[in-house]
Each structure stands twice: as structure tokens, then as C-alpha cells.
Amino acid sequence: MLLNSQLIDESDVAAQPLPAIQVLGLKPLYYRTVLAQAGKINCPNNGYKSQGFTGNLGKYQFNSVNLELLGYLKAGSLAKRQSQAGANALTINEAANWTGKNGSNSASDFLINSGEQEAAIQALWYYNANWLTGNTSFFTTTTVGQQVGFLLVAQIASVQAVVRFNDFLMGRNVDGNLADYTGRFTLLDYFQAGQLASDFGASVQIA
């Protein structure tokens, strides 16, 4: 269940940098609203320097899957730790796994670079939107608000998780243990937050 502290208001949108890369044909102020929500649901205090208890980094809580996808972590870094408890945090916190992309030689470097985090989230959303458009049949048939919701799910998990999550929404493949259900309903919060942000952003779409 979403907390009020996780939802955006006008001040959050005003503080959000305008994006340089567009997705879904969203106009700049609309997309800025969506990105403001993408940050606030993870870090209500706009914490570029925050690291979550699972190891995820920054305002947008990048996980090791997405950091590897974006080229900040070396390919195969997570796979080396996959069988270990806390694999995500162990992968992210090991400096040897970092590629040095744009000066990020460690988790600490990435955390102090707000501009790099903003560039990274835009690159991630661009990649995820293109992947979901090209590799699924459901993404392009949904509303813009639902698409934004799916992209928020992809941000905190992965595009593959979006496919499984859509099965959950459609009532398919819902058998699983308690942890599976907990994960799905956590993602449901992100999906709903995306739709709320889209509604909020629609009021400034003229810009």
C-alpha cells in the first residue's frame, strides 16, 4: 500500500530535472512528472545518496540487473554471486565489478553523482520501453498510464518481471509461495503509482 510520502506533488515535479531522452511520446513536462514519481516512490526524501537494505542505489534504487544492463557493472557480475544470500548487495558493493562508466568506479561514485543517476534512469526507461514494445503483445495495447506503471515495475525489477507481473494481473500463473505473492503485490504498488503519476502528468502535457 502506497504511503502519502511516496506520492508526488507540484514541488516534486518542479525539482525534477527535465529529461533529455523521451519515451512513449510523452512531452517533457509529462515525462518529468513520471520520473519524479519514479524517484519518490523509492526515496521519499529525494535521496541520490541513499542505498537500500537490499543494496539498490540512489534516488531510483538501481539494482544489479539494471546496473549491469546499463554498463555500470561488468557483464556477468551478478551471475558470479547469484547463489549467495544478498547477491544483489554483494555484487553492487564490490568495486571490482564496476566498469568505470562516466567516472563510476564504485557504488560510492555512483551515489554522489546525481546527474549520472538522472541520465541512467532515462536510458533505462528508454531501453525498457523499447524492449516491452518489441517483445510483448500486451504493452502497446494498454493505456499510457498502464505503460508508465509497467515501466515503474521494470525499473525496480526487470522487463522479464513485467511479463510475469502482467500474467498475474490477467489471472494467469498465480500459483506460488507467500514470497511470490508478496513480491507481486509490492509490484502492484509500483504499477498503481505509475498510473497515478500519469494522471498527474496529463494536466501538464501541453508543455
Short mmCIF file of C-alpha atoms in Angstrom, two decimals, residues 88-205:
data_model
loop_
_atom_site.label_atom_id
_atom_site.label_comp_id
_atom_site.label_asym_id
_atom_site.label_seq_id
_atom_site.Cartn_x
_atom_site.Cartn_y
_atom_site.Cartn_z
CA ASN A 88 22.40 -8.05 -5.23
CA ALA A 89 24.15 -6.06 -2.48
CA LEU A 90 27.34 -8.13 -2.71
CA THR A 91 27.53 -7.52 -6.46
CA ILE A 92 26.90 -3.79 -6.20
CA ASN A 93 29.27 -3.21 -3.28
CA GLU A 94 32.25 -4.96 -4.88
CA ALA A 95 34.27 -2.21 -6.57
CA ALA A 96 35.96 -4.70 -8.90
CA ASN A 97 32.59 -5.26 -10.61
CA TRP A 98 32.29 -1.65 -11.71
CA THR A 99 33.33 -0.66 -15.24
CA GLY A 100 34.20 2.97 -14.52
CA LYS A 101 31.50 4.22 -16.91
CA ASN A 102 31.33 8.02 -16.75
CA GLY A 103 33.52 8.04 -13.65
CA SER A 104 31.57 5.46 -11.67
CA ASN A 105 34.26 3.14 -10.35
CA SER A 106 32.24 2.02 -7.33
CA ALA A 107 28.84 2.28 -5.71
CA SER A 108 30.08 5.31 -3.78
CA ASP A 109 31.00 7.12 -7.00
CA PHE A 110 27.56 6.46 -8.46
CA LEU A 111 25.78 7.65 -5.31
CA ILE A 112 27.43 11.07 -5.30
CA ASN A 113 26.69 11.75 -8.97
CA SER A 114 23.08 12.92 -9.25
CA GLY A 115 23.46 13.84 -12.90
CA GLU A 116 24.62 10.34 -13.76
CA GLN A 117 21.65 8.85 -11.94
CA GLU A 118 19.28 11.04 -13.96
CA ALA A 119 20.98 10.01 -17.20
CA ALA A 120 20.86 6.37 -16.15
CA ILE A 121 17.14 6.33 -15.34
CA GLN A 122 16.30 7.89 -18.69
CA ALA A 123 18.46 5.34 -20.51
CA LEU A 124 16.82 2.54 -18.54
CA TRP A 125 13.28 3.68 -19.27
CA TYR A 126 14.16 4.10 -22.97
CA TYR A 127 15.58 0.57 -23.15
CA ASN A 128 12.70 -0.96 -21.19
CA ALA A 129 10.02 0.77 -23.27
CA ASN A 130 11.65 -0.44 -26.50
CA TRP A 131 12.08 -3.98 -25.14
CA LEU A 132 8.47 -4.24 -23.98
CA THR A 133 7.23 -2.79 -27.27
CA GLY A 134 9.23 -5.25 -29.32
CA ASN A 135 8.95 -8.38 -27.18
CA THR A 136 5.41 -8.43 -25.79
CA SER A 137 1.94 -8.30 -27.28
CA PHE A 138 0.27 -6.56 -24.32
CA PHE A 139 2.40 -3.44 -23.76
CA THR A 140 1.31 -1.43 -26.81
CA THR A 141 -2.37 -2.31 -26.31
CA THR A 142 -2.58 -0.75 -22.85
CA THR A 143 -3.20 2.86 -21.85
CA VAL A 144 -0.35 5.32 -21.37
CA GLY A 145 -0.97 5.18 -17.63
CA GLN A 146 -0.64 1.40 -17.63
CA GLN A 147 2.52 1.63 -19.73
CA VAL A 148 4.03 4.02 -17.21
CA GLY A 149 3.04 1.58 -14.47
CA PHE A 150 4.75 -1.28 -16.28
CA LEU A 151 7.89 0.82 -16.69
CA LEU A 152 7.96 1.53 -12.96
CA VAL A 153 7.75 -2.23 -12.37
CA ALA A 154 10.61 -2.78 -14.83
CA GLN A 155 12.65 -0.11 -13.08
CA ILE A 156 12.55 -1.79 -9.68
CA ALA A 157 12.68 -5.35 -11.07
CA SER A 158 13.29 -6.10 -14.78
CA VAL A 159 11.45 -6.27 -18.09
CA GLN A 160 11.12 -10.02 -17.64
CA ALA A 161 9.43 -9.36 -14.31
CA VAL A 162 6.91 -7.16 -16.14
CA VAL A 163 5.90 -10.11 -18.30
CA ARG A 164 5.31 -12.28 -15.22
CA PHE A 165 3.54 -9.39 -13.49
CA ASN A 166 1.16 -8.97 -16.42
CA ASP A 167 0.31 -12.68 -16.15
CA PHE A 168 -0.51 -12.00 -12.51
CA LEU A 169 -2.79 -9.08 -13.45
CA MET A 170 -4.55 -11.23 -16.02
CA GLY A 171 -5.05 -14.06 -13.53
CA ARG A 172 -2.54 -16.39 -15.17
CA ASN A 173 0.22 -18.34 -13.42
CA VAL A 174 -0.67 -17.02 -9.98
CA ASP A 175 0.23 -20.15 -8.05
CA GLY A 176 3.25 -19.70 -5.82
CA ASN A 177 4.52 -19.36 -2.29
CA LEU A 178 3.94 -16.44 0.05
CA ALA A 179 7.12 -14.69 -1.05
CA ASP A 180 5.90 -14.80 -4.66
CA TYR A 181 2.61 -13.21 -3.69
CA THR A 182 4.32 -10.57 -1.54
CA GLY A 183 6.55 -9.65 -4.47
CA ARG A 184 3.62 -9.37 -6.84
CA PHE A 185 1.66 -7.08 -4.57
CA THR A 186 4.73 -4.91 -3.97
CA LEU A 187 4.98 -4.53 -7.75
CA LEU A 188 1.27 -3.71 -7.82
CA ASP A 189 2.05 -0.63 -5.72
CA TYR A 190 4.57 0.48 -8.33
CA PHE A 191 2.13 -0.20 -11.15
CA GLN A 192 -0.57 1.88 -9.45
CA ALA A 193 1.90 4.68 -8.67
CA GLY A 194 2.75 4.85 -12.35
CA GLN A 195 -0.89 5.28 -13.29
CA LEU A 196 -1.36 8.00 -10.66
CA ALA A 197 1.72 9.83 -11.93
CA SER A 198 0.41 9.58 -15.48
CA ASP A 199 -2.89 11.14 -14.43
CA PHE A 200 -0.98 13.91 -12.66
CA GLY A 201 1.26 14.43 -15.68
CA ALA A 202 -1.65 14.68 -18.08
CA SER A 203 -2.51 18.09 -16.67
CA VAL A 204 0.84 19.48 -17.85
CA GLN A 205 1.08 17.59 -21.13
#
